[in-house]
Amino acid sequence: MTVTGIITAIVVGLILGVLGRFFAPGKQSIPIWLTIGVGIVAAFVGTWIARGLGYADTNGFDWLELITQIVVAAIGVALAANLYGRRGVTR
């Protein structure tokens, strides 16, 4: 992986993380670094799902792949917010 690839992954992760926060239900009290991390993971997982289902390599822009990545990011942000919010809670 090149430096350009790493920078691109961070930028795409940031965008997907923000979109995931926008579409995730409820309030997400997670830091930006966690949002970026969730977005980066969502980009890889969304692409993996799109390739597995056979719609990742189409002519033009891959809208279905992007939608898959956003859905994965929204699920990831919701899970991260739920887990991150519980770390200080004791019963």
XYZ file of C-alpha atoms in Angstrom:
91
model
C 0.000 0.000 0.000
C 1.344 3.388 -0.983
C 1.162 6.677 0.898
C -1.498 7.844 -1.565
C -3.540 4.712 -0.850
C -3.335 5.300 2.898
C -4.360 8.954 2.553
C -7.223 7.953 0.246
C -8.385 5.319 2.761
C -8.404 7.928 5.553
C -10.343 10.458 3.443
C -12.853 7.843 2.257
C -13.117 6.560 5.848
C -13.853 10.064 7.110
C -16.545 10.611 4.483
C -18.134 7.193 5.049
C -17.960 7.644 8.826
C -19.712 11.014 8.635
C -22.362 9.583 6.292
C -22.736 6.619 8.639
C -23.268 8.987 11.582
C -25.853 10.876 9.551
C -27.848 7.741 8.728
C -27.406 5.931 12.056
C -30.373 6.298 14.386
C -30.058 8.185 17.660
C -27.214 10.261 19.054
C -23.660 9.037 18.610
C -21.259 10.220 21.285
C -18.090 8.842 19.751
C -14.855 10.675 18.930
C -13.865 11.545 15.362
C -10.995 9.037 15.356
C -13.506 6.243 16.003
C -15.773 7.594 13.268
C -12.865 7.532 10.802
C -11.905 4.015 11.890
C -15.454 2.757 11.442
C -15.579 4.438 8.028
C -12.340 2.807 6.880
C -13.531 -0.624 8.007
C -16.911 0.021 6.351
C -15.177 0.850 3.061
C -13.338 -2.477 3.068
C -16.306 -4.536 4.287
C -18.722 -2.822 1.891
C -16.405 -3.498 -1.045
C -15.995 -7.113 0.076
C -19.785 -7.554 0.222
C -20.234 -5.882 -3.181
C -17.602 -8.123 -4.750
C -19.099 -11.194 -3.112
C -22.516 -10.359 -4.550
C -21.019 -9.473 -7.940
C -21.870 -5.803 -8.324
C -18.571 -4.146 -7.419
C -17.137 -3.924 -10.944
C -19.587 -2.046 -13.114
C -19.107 0.567 -15.816
C -19.006 4.081 -14.406
C -19.440 4.909 -10.737
C -20.378 2.020 -8.450
C -23.448 3.480 -6.732
C -24.550 0.138 -5.272
C -21.115 -0.380 -3.753
C -21.213 3.116 -2.213
C -24.694 2.508 -0.806
C -23.481 -0.796 0.656
C -20.520 0.991 2.276
C -22.794 3.676 3.753
C -25.158 1.057 5.192
C -22.205 -0.830 6.706
C -20.854 2.474 8.097
C -24.236 3.342 9.657
C -24.410 -0.079 11.313
C -20.794 0.241 12.450
C -21.308 3.732 13.890
C -24.420 2.589 15.763
C -22.542 -0.403 17.200
C -19.489 1.700 18.081
C -21.642 4.349 19.794
C -23.395 1.644 21.781
C -20.154 -0.067 22.828
C -18.193 3.162 23.405
C -20.922 4.607 25.588
C -20.964 1.531 27.820
C -17.296 1.405 28.704
C -17.673 3.511 31.852
C -20.940 1.956 33.005
C -20.861 -0.483 35.932
C -23.771 -2.395 37.343
